mmCIF file of C-alpha atoms and ligand atoms in Angstrom:
data_model
loop_
_atom_site.group_PDB
_atom_site.id
_atom_site.type_symbol
_atom_site.label_atom_id
_atom_site.label_comp_id
_atom_site.label_asym_id
_atom_site.label_seq_id
_atom_site.Cartn_x
_atom_site.Cartn_y
_atom_site.Cartn_z
ATOM 1 C CA MET A 202 49.595 -16.231 89.072
ATOM 2 C CA ASN A 203 49.730 -14.859 85.531
ATOM 3 C CA ILE A 204 46.626 -13.951 83.551
ATOM 4 C CA LYS A 205 46.869 -17.002 81.304
ATOM 5 C CA ASN A 206 46.705 -19.292 84.349
ATOM 6 C CA ILE A 207 43.792 -17.321 85.778
ATOM 7 C CA ILE A 208 41.911 -17.655 82.468
ATOM 8 C CA TYR A 209 42.576 -21.402 82.461
ATOM 9 C CA LYS A 210 41.523 -21.696 86.098
ATOM 10 C CA ARG A 211 38.182 -19.857 85.806
ATOM 11 C CA LYS A 212 35.033 -21.861 85.383
ATOM 12 C CA SER A 213 31.399 -21.212 86.248
ATOM 13 C CA ILE A 214 30.708 -22.097 89.868
ATOM 14 C CA ARG A 215 27.129 -22.983 90.751
ATOM 15 C CA LYS A 216 27.532 -24.219 94.340
ATOM 16 C CA TYR A 217 28.872 -21.946 97.037
ATOM 17 C CA LYS A 218 29.724 -22.069 100.711
ATOM 18 C CA GLY A 219 26.985 -20.226 102.584
ATOM 19 C CA GLU A 220 29.241 -17.932 104.573
ATOM 20 C CA PRO A 221 29.911 -14.427 103.314
ATOM 21 C CA ILE A 222 33.286 -13.142 102.177
ATOM 22 C CA GLU A 223 35.359 -11.224 104.738
ATOM 23 C CA LYS A 224 34.404 -7.522 105.077
ATOM 24 C CA GLU A 225 37.833 -6.195 103.992
ATOM 25 C CA ARG A 226 37.702 -8.355 100.871
ATOM 26 C CA LEU A 227 34.250 -7.052 100.013
ATOM 27 C CA LEU A 228 35.591 -3.510 100.298
ATOM 28 C CA GLU A 229 38.422 -4.431 97.935
ATOM 29 C CA ILE A 230 35.880 -5.928 95.509
ATOM 30 C CA LYS A 231 33.742 -2.784 95.712
ATOM 31 C CA GLU A 232 36.773 -0.779 94.559
ATOM 32 C CA LEU A 233 37.412 -3.215 91.694
ATOM 33 C CA ILE A 234 33.766 -2.904 90.622
ATOM 34 C CA LYS A 235 34.013 0.893 90.653
ATOM 35 C CA ASN A 236 37.146 0.817 88.511
ATOM 36 C CA VAL A 237 36.220 -1.640 85.741
ATOM 37 C CA THR A 238 37.520 -0.668 82.273
ATOM 38 C CA PRO A 239 34.791 -0.261 79.654
ATOM 39 C CA LEU A 240 35.123 -1.010 75.953
ATOM 40 C CA TYR A 241 33.067 2.095 75.103
ATOM 41 C CA LYS A 242 33.692 4.942 77.561
ATOM 42 C CA GLU A 243 30.624 6.879 76.441
ATOM 43 C CA ILE A 244 28.122 4.243 77.616
ATOM 44 C CA LYS A 245 27.203 4.597 81.270
ATOM 45 C CA MET A 246 27.023 1.371 83.231
ATOM 46 C CA GLN A 247 27.350 0.324 86.822
ATOM 47 C CA GLY A 248 28.034 -2.734 88.956
ATOM 48 C CA LEU A 249 25.932 -2.791 92.117
ATOM 49 C CA LEU A 250 27.114 -5.091 94.874
ATOM 50 C CA VAL A 251 24.460 -7.070 96.738
ATOM 51 C CA GLU A 252 26.161 -8.060 99.980
ATOM 52 C CA ASN A 253 23.263 -10.116 101.267
ATOM 53 C CA GLY A 254 22.744 -12.685 98.511
ATOM 54 C CA VAL A 255 19.469 -13.904 100.063
ATOM 55 C CA GLU A 256 17.819 -10.761 98.692
ATOM 56 C CA ILE A 257 18.561 -11.924 95.128
ATOM 57 C CA GLN A 258 17.740 -15.563 95.873
ATOM 58 C CA LYS A 259 14.243 -14.431 96.927
ATOM 59 C CA ILE A 260 13.558 -12.859 93.519
ATOM 60 C CA SER A 261 15.328 -15.461 91.377
ATOM 61 C CA LYS A 262 11.989 -16.754 90.008
ATOM 62 C CA GLY A 263 11.502 -13.359 88.385
ATOM 63 C CA ILE A 264 14.695 -13.616 86.356
ATOM 64 C CA ILE A 265 13.399 -14.843 83.021
ATOM 65 C CA GLY A 266 15.719 -16.843 80.821
ATOM 66 C CA SER A 267 18.350 -17.735 83.389
ATOM 67 C CA TYR A 268 18.841 -21.439 83.859
ATOM 68 C CA GLY A 269 19.155 -23.272 87.159
ATOM 69 C CA LYS A 270 19.108 -21.632 90.526
ATOM 70 C CA ILE A 271 22.414 -20.344 91.772
ATOM 71 C CA GLU A 272 22.504 -19.590 95.465
ATOM 72 C CA ALA A 273 25.553 -17.490 96.163
ATOM 73 C CA PRO A 274 26.410 -15.377 99.216
ATOM 74 C CA HIS A 275 26.876 -12.291 97.011
ATOM 75 C CA TYR A 276 25.892 -10.961 93.605
ATOM 76 C CA ILE A 277 26.693 -8.036 91.376
ATOM 77 C CA VAL A 278 23.793 -6.513 89.477
ATOM 78 C CA VAL A 279 25.143 -4.928 86.290
ATOM 79 C CA THR A 280 23.064 -2.059 84.926
ATOM 80 C CA SER A 281 23.553 0.015 81.790
ATOM 81 C CA GLU A 282 22.172 2.626 79.466
ATOM 82 C CA GLU A 283 20.703 0.980 76.370
ATOM 83 C CA LYS A 284 23.021 2.352 73.704
ATOM 84 C CA GLU A 285 24.573 0.627 70.685
ATOM 85 C CA GLY A 286 27.234 -1.723 72.019
ATOM 86 C CA PHE A 287 26.110 -1.826 75.648
ATOM 87 C CA HIS A 288 26.138 -5.621 75.840
ATOM 88 C CA GLU A 289 29.723 -5.901 74.571
ATOM 89 C CA ASN A 290 30.680 -3.099 76.910
ATOM 90 C CA ILE A 291 29.401 -4.994 79.959
ATOM 91 C CA GLY A 292 30.925 -8.310 78.950
ATOM 92 C CA PHE A 293 34.309 -6.712 78.335
ATOM 93 C CA ALA A 294 34.399 -4.703 81.569
ATOM 94 C CA PHE A 295 33.002 -7.285 83.950
ATOM 95 C CA GLU A 296 34.839 -10.355 82.664
ATOM 96 C CA LYS A 297 38.040 -8.691 83.896
ATOM 97 C CA LEU A 298 36.368 -8.426 87.296
ATOM 98 C CA VAL A 299 35.383 -12.120 87.087
ATOM 99 C CA LEU A 300 39.050 -12.958 86.445
ATOM 100 C CA ASP A 301 40.168 -10.743 89.350
ATOM 101 C CA LEU A 302 37.734 -12.597 91.626
ATOM 102 C CA THR A 303 39.051 -15.932 90.295
ATOM 103 C CA HIS A 304 42.560 -14.763 91.184
ATOM 104 C CA MET A 305 41.331 -14.189 94.759
ATOM 105 C CA GLY A 306 40.193 -17.836 94.897
ATOM 106 C CA LEU A 307 36.525 -16.911 94.537
ATOM 107 C CA GLY A 308 33.957 -18.697 92.401
ATOM 108 C CA THR A 309 31.846 -16.729 89.934
ATOM 109 C CA CYS A 310 28.989 -17.318 87.529
ATOM 110 C CA TRP A 311 27.425 -14.972 85.015
ATOM 111 C CA ILE A 312 23.641 -15.157 85.227
ATOM 112 C CA GLY A 313 21.836 -13.916 82.144
ATOM 113 C CA GLY A 314 18.099 -13.389 81.841
ATOM 114 C CA ALA A 315 15.735 -10.455 81.922
ATOM 115 C CA ILE A 316 15.358 -8.977 85.384
ATOM 116 C CA LYS A 317 12.410 -6.704 85.979
ATOM 117 C CA LYS A 318 13.647 -3.412 87.367
ATOM 118 C CA GLU A 319 10.822 -3.273 89.968
ATOM 119 C CA LEU A 320 11.968 -6.581 91.491
ATOM 120 C CA LEU A 321 15.204 -4.928 92.494
ATOM 121 C CA ASN A 322 13.480 -2.091 94.376
ATOM 122 C CA GLY A 323 14.853 -1.926 97.888
ATOM 123 C CA ILE A 324 17.795 -4.203 96.978
ATOM 124 C CA VAL A 325 19.888 -1.890 94.803
ATOM 125 C CA GLU A 326 19.448 1.623 93.512
ATOM 126 C CA ILE A 327 19.361 1.521 89.738
ATOM 127 C CA PRO A 328 20.693 4.717 88.161
ATOM 128 C CA GLU A 329 18.262 6.755 86.102
ATOM 129 C CA ASN A 330 18.111 5.776 82.403
ATOM 130 C CA GLN A 331 19.791 2.443 83.107
ATOM 131 C CA LYS A 332 18.345 -1.049 83.234
ATOM 132 C CA PRO A 333 19.534 -4.243 84.923
ATOM 133 C CA VAL A 334 21.188 -6.424 82.279
ATOM 134 C CA VAL A 335 22.974 -9.303 83.948
ATOM 135 C CA LEU A 336 24.013 -10.678 87.330
ATOM 136 C CA ILE A 337 27.299 -12.114 88.511
ATOM 137 C CA ALA A 338 27.119 -14.546 91.428
ATOM 138 C CA PHE A 339 30.246 -14.927 93.552
ATOM 139 C CA GLY A 340 31.591 -16.406 96.770
ATOM 140 C CA TYR A 341 33.795 -19.221 98.029
ATOM 141 C CA PRO A 342 33.082 -22.418 96.072
ATOM 142 C CA GLU A 343 31.552 -25.286 98.053
ATOM 143 C CA ASP A 344 34.228 -27.615 96.661
ATOM 144 C CA SER A 345 37.624 -26.064 97.323
ATOM 145 C CA ASN A 346 39.312 -28.369 94.767
ATOM 146 C CA ILE A 347 37.099 -27.147 91.962
ATOM 147 C CA PHE A 348 39.747 -24.855 90.481
ATOM 148 C CA ASN A 349 42.031 -27.764 89.638
ATOM 149 C CA ILE A 350 43.389 -26.785 86.225
ATOM 150 C CA GLU A 351 43.231 -30.413 85.060
ATOM 151 C CA LEU A 352 39.463 -30.097 85.220
ATOM 152 C CA SER A 353 39.343 -26.722 83.464
ATOM 153 C CA SER A 354 36.889 -25.679 80.765
ATOM 154 C CA GLY A 355 39.164 -26.190 77.738
ATOM 155 C CA HIS A 356 37.676 -29.505 76.762
ATOM 156 C CA LYS A 357 34.150 -28.095 76.596
ATOM 157 C CA ARG A 358 34.921 -25.776 73.691
ATOM 158 C CA LYS A 359 34.871 -25.757 69.902
ATOM 159 C CA GLU A 360 38.213 -26.475 68.265
ATOM 160 C CA LEU A 361 40.528 -23.532 67.733
ATOM 161 C CA GLU A 362 40.349 -23.619 63.918
ATOM 162 C CA TYR A 363 36.597 -23.177 64.178
ATOM 163 C CA ILE A 364 36.734 -19.892 66.093
ATOM 164 C CA ALA A 365 39.994 -18.336 64.850
ATOM 165 C CA LEU A 366 40.753 -18.100 61.132
ATOM 166 C CA GLY A 367 43.838 -16.840 59.342
ATOM 167 C CA THR A 368 47.479 -17.774 59.725
ATOM 168 C CA LEU A 369 48.233 -18.497 63.353
ATOM 169 C CA ASN A 370 51.777 -19.056 64.568
ATOM 170 C CA ASP A 371 52.486 -20.526 68.018
ATOM 171 C CA THR A 372 52.058 -17.157 69.749
ATOM 172 C CA TRP A 373 48.659 -16.597 68.184
ATOM 173 C CA GLU A 374 47.557 -20.137 68.885
ATOM 174 C CA GLU A 375 48.391 -19.536 72.517
ATOM 175 C CA ILE A 376 46.454 -16.241 72.483
ATOM 176 C CA PHE A 377 43.365 -17.843 70.961
ATOM 177 C CA GLN A 378 43.539 -20.775 73.382
ATOM 178 C CA GLY A 379 42.888 -18.167 76.069
ATOM 179 C CA VAL A 380 40.044 -16.629 74.063
ATOM 180 C CA ARG A 381 38.512 -20.042 73.471
ATOM 181 C CA ARG A 382 38.165 -20.558 77.213
ATOM 182 C CA ALA A 383 35.915 -17.518 77.608
ATOM 183 C CA PRO A 384 32.555 -18.287 79.208
ATOM 184 C CA SER A 385 29.431 -17.794 77.083
ATOM 185 C CA ALA A 386 25.713 -18.171 77.737
ATOM 186 C CA VAL A 387 24.712 -21.848 77.388
ATOM 187 C CA ASN A 388 28.301 -22.384 76.245
ATOM 188 C CA PHE A 389 27.191 -21.185 72.809
ATOM 189 C CA GLN A 390 30.625 -19.754 71.834
ATOM 190 C CA PRO A 391 29.219 -17.354 69.221
ATOM 191 C CA TRP A 392 32.545 -15.626 68.540
ATOM 192 C CA ARG A 393 34.563 -15.918 65.335
ATOM 193 C CA PHE A 394 37.847 -14.114 64.703
ATOM 194 C CA TYR A 395 39.552 -13.444 61.372
ATOM 195 C CA LYS A 396 43.219 -12.636 61.768
ATOM 196 C CA ASP A 397 44.600 -10.514 58.956
ATOM 197 C CA HIS A 398 48.237 -9.535 59.671
ATOM 198 C CA SER A 399 48.094 -7.100 62.624
ATOM 199 C CA GLU A 400 44.312 -6.846 62.633
ATOM 200 C CA ILE A 401 41.775 -9.230 64.062
ATOM 201 C CA HIS A 402 38.190 -8.764 62.953
ATOM 202 C CA ALA A 403 35.607 -9.976 65.465
ATOM 203 C CA TYR A 404 32.216 -11.361 64.383
ATOM 204 C CA VAL A 405 29.293 -12.958 66.212
ATOM 205 C CA THR A 406 27.183 -15.728 64.750
ATOM 206 C CA GLU A 407 23.671 -14.629 63.871
ATOM 207 C CA GLY A 408 22.157 -17.946 64.929
ATOM 208 C CA ASN A 409 19.101 -19.714 63.594
ATOM 209 C CA ILE A 410 15.407 -19.098 64.258
ATOM 210 C CA ILE A 411 15.659 -20.688 67.696
ATOM 211 C CA THR A 412 18.886 -19.112 68.827
ATOM 212 C CA ARG A 413 18.290 -15.679 67.276
ATOM 213 C CA ASN A 414 16.523 -14.444 70.377
ATOM 214 C CA LEU A 415 19.735 -15.133 72.260
ATOM 215 C CA ALA A 416 21.387 -12.402 70.169
ATOM 216 C CA HIS A 417 21.781 -10.068 73.142
ATOM 217 C CA PHE A 418 23.624 -12.843 74.958
ATOM 218 C CA SER A 419 25.910 -13.244 71.958
ATOM 219 C CA LYS A 420 26.940 -9.608 72.234
ATOM 220 C CA LEU A 421 27.636 -10.054 75.947
ATOM 221 C CA ASP A 422 29.619 -13.197 75.119
ATOM 222 C CA MET A 423 31.564 -11.233 72.510
ATOM 223 C CA GLY A 424 32.507 -8.574 75.072
ATOM 224 C CA ILE A 425 33.740 -11.338 77.374
ATOM 225 C CA ALA A 426 35.817 -12.932 74.602
ATOM 226 C CA LEU A 427 37.276 -9.518 73.651
ATOM 227 C CA CYS A 428 38.397 -9.119 77.252
ATOM 228 C CA HIS A 429 40.201 -12.483 77.039
ATOM 229 C CA LEU A 430 41.699 -11.481 73.673
ATOM 230 C CA LYS A 431 43.032 -8.178 75.008
ATOM 231 C CA LEU A 432 44.488 -9.783 78.137
ATOM 232 C CA MET A 433 46.122 -12.625 76.186
ATOM 233 C CA CYS A 434 47.590 -10.161 73.629
ATOM 234 C CA GLU A 435 49.039 -8.060 76.448
ATOM 235 C CA TYR A 436 50.361 -11.204 78.118
ATOM 236 C CA LYS A 437 52.285 -11.938 74.911
ATOM 237 C CA GLY A 438 53.652 -8.379 74.829
ATOM 238 C CA PHE A 439 51.321 -6.731 72.286
ATOM 239 C CA LYS A 440 49.602 -3.371 72.601
ATOM 240 C CA VAL A 441 45.938 -3.472 71.668
ATOM 241 C CA GLU A 442 43.625 -0.898 70.123
ATOM 242 C CA PHE A 443 39.933 -1.397 69.313
ATOM 243 C CA ILE A 444 38.625 0.262 66.162
ATOM 244 C CA ASN A 445 35.320 0.094 64.334
ATOM 245 C CA GLN A 446 35.837 -0.522 60.614
ATOM 246 C CA ASP A 447 32.137 -1.044 59.815
ATOM 247 C CA LEU A 448 32.925 -4.196 57.873
ATOM 248 C CA PRO A 449 30.117 -5.950 56.001
ATOM 249 C CA LYS A 450 28.523 -9.163 57.212
ATOM 250 C CA ARG A 451 30.063 -12.486 56.378
ATOM 251 C CA LYS A 452 27.835 -15.482 55.821
ATOM 252 C CA GLY A 453 25.810 -15.875 59.040
ATOM 253 C CA LEU A 454 28.170 -13.576 60.894
ATOM 254 C CA GLN A 455 27.746 -10.010 62.077
ATOM 255 C CA TYR A 456 30.789 -7.756 62.345
ATOM 256 C CA VAL A 457 31.433 -6.284 65.795
ATOM 257 C CA ILE A 458 34.864 -4.664 66.042
ATOM 258 C CA THR A 459 38.492 -4.858 64.913
ATOM 259 C CA ILE A 460 41.437 -5.286 67.224
ATOM 260 C CA LYS A 461 44.697 -3.754 66.022
ATOM 261 C CA VAL A 462 47.861 -5.089 67.645
ATOM 262 C CA LYS A 463 51.325 -3.558 67.800
HETATM 263 C C1 FMN T 799 26.142 -14.027 79.470
HETATM 264 C C2 FMN T 799 26.138 -15.320 80.226
HETATM 265 C C3 FMN T 799 24.983 -15.757 80.875
HETATM 266 C C4 FMN T 799 24.992 -16.948 81.606
HETATM 267 N N1 FMN T 799 23.856 -17.322 82.287
HETATM 268 C C5 FMN T 799 23.884 -18.430 83.060
HETATM 269 C C6 FMN T 799 22.725 -18.791 83.845
HETATM 270 O O1 FMN T 799 21.700 -18.111 83.828
HETATM 271 N N2 FMN T 799 22.808 -19.904 84.620
HETATM 272 C C7 FMN T 799 23.945 -20.688 84.656
HETATM 273 O O2 FMN T 799 23.956 -21.687 85.376
HETATM 274 N N3 FMN T 799 25.051 -20.373 83.923
HETATM 275 C C8 FMN T 799 25.042 -19.262 83.146
HETATM 276 N N4 FMN T 799 26.158 -18.926 82.415
HETATM 277 C C9 FMN T 799 27.385 -19.762 82.463
HETATM 278 C C10 FMN T 799 27.600 -20.586 81.177
HETATM 279 O O3 FMN T 799 26.675 -21.648 81.130
HETATM 280 C C11 FMN T 799 29.054 -21.097 81.154
HETATM 281 O O4 FMN T 799 29.904 -19.994 81.050
HETATM 282 C C12 FMN T 799 29.347 -22.034 79.982
HETATM 283 O O5 FMN T 799 28.569 -23.197 80.074
HETATM 284 C C13 FMN T 799 30.834 -22.431 79.938
HETATM 285 O O6 FMN T 799 31.250 -23.046 81.120
HETATM 286 P P1 FMN T 799 32.412 -22.442 82.033
HETATM 287 O O7 FMN T 799 32.000 -21.020 82.399
HETATM 288 O O8 FMN T 799 32.482 -23.337 83.241
HETATM 289 O O9 FMN T 799 33.675 -22.416 81.261
HETATM 290 C C14 FMN T 799 26.172 -17.743 81.675
HETATM 291 C C15 FMN T 799 27.323 -17.299 81.002
HETATM 292 C C16 FMN T 799 27.318 -16.107 80.305
HETATM 293 C C17 FMN T 799 28.577 -15.657 79.654
#
């Protein structure tokens, strides 16, 4: 299955079969976790596999800001140093893992929310100077027909012209259709892209008084969308480079990064 189909197939899965994933598969997943590709190499982060999901289910009340209870057989706790850009870094690196798991027929769901480090004592070993940032639940979906592409997430998104500005030919429309399907916390879709010839400038919405305290989620969401953008560009035969041009704000939008394509 090509990456475009995997992107279209992925959706957040909130109900899982109870049984764990086969041991060999978990080993394969452990390798994938170890080898995720960061956006910013200099920021240390880690994905810690929790094989026995019950351990996370027991502390789920202590995860502030996550919505709904998601009981999965396994979770990944993502930890990071708190350096400029760490949220985007996590989103970018671990969305590729989410897509790899989707390709294996597994369900996934990002779970945001503040997790107290102490709650994870005895469950995972958090590296020094890092904090837990986000969880990813995964396992076999309870409903095995759930990945039916007809029922995919495309309809739950803002229109393309709202998130991608500039002149878009068919190729670029196809690329941004893949970006548009990126998951985001509370389906907020805070990403906006300005295409200017071979450069795409990425911005996140600053939000209003109520949504402003979701700003850290927006950065995570942006990392996720940048992962989709890179994969879709490569799928269409482009080479991608990320550069920081320190562009000024646009109305209600904060600049994040520029993607140069060749
Ligand atoms: C950073 C982040 C945090 C999320 N946190 C939660 C969560 O705590 N609980 C939940 O049920 N879904 C969570 N989601 C899933 C989103 O609600 C979901 O991606 C969005 O509604 C779009 O739906 P889709 O993923 O099925 O396309 C989160 C997604 C992201 C990207």
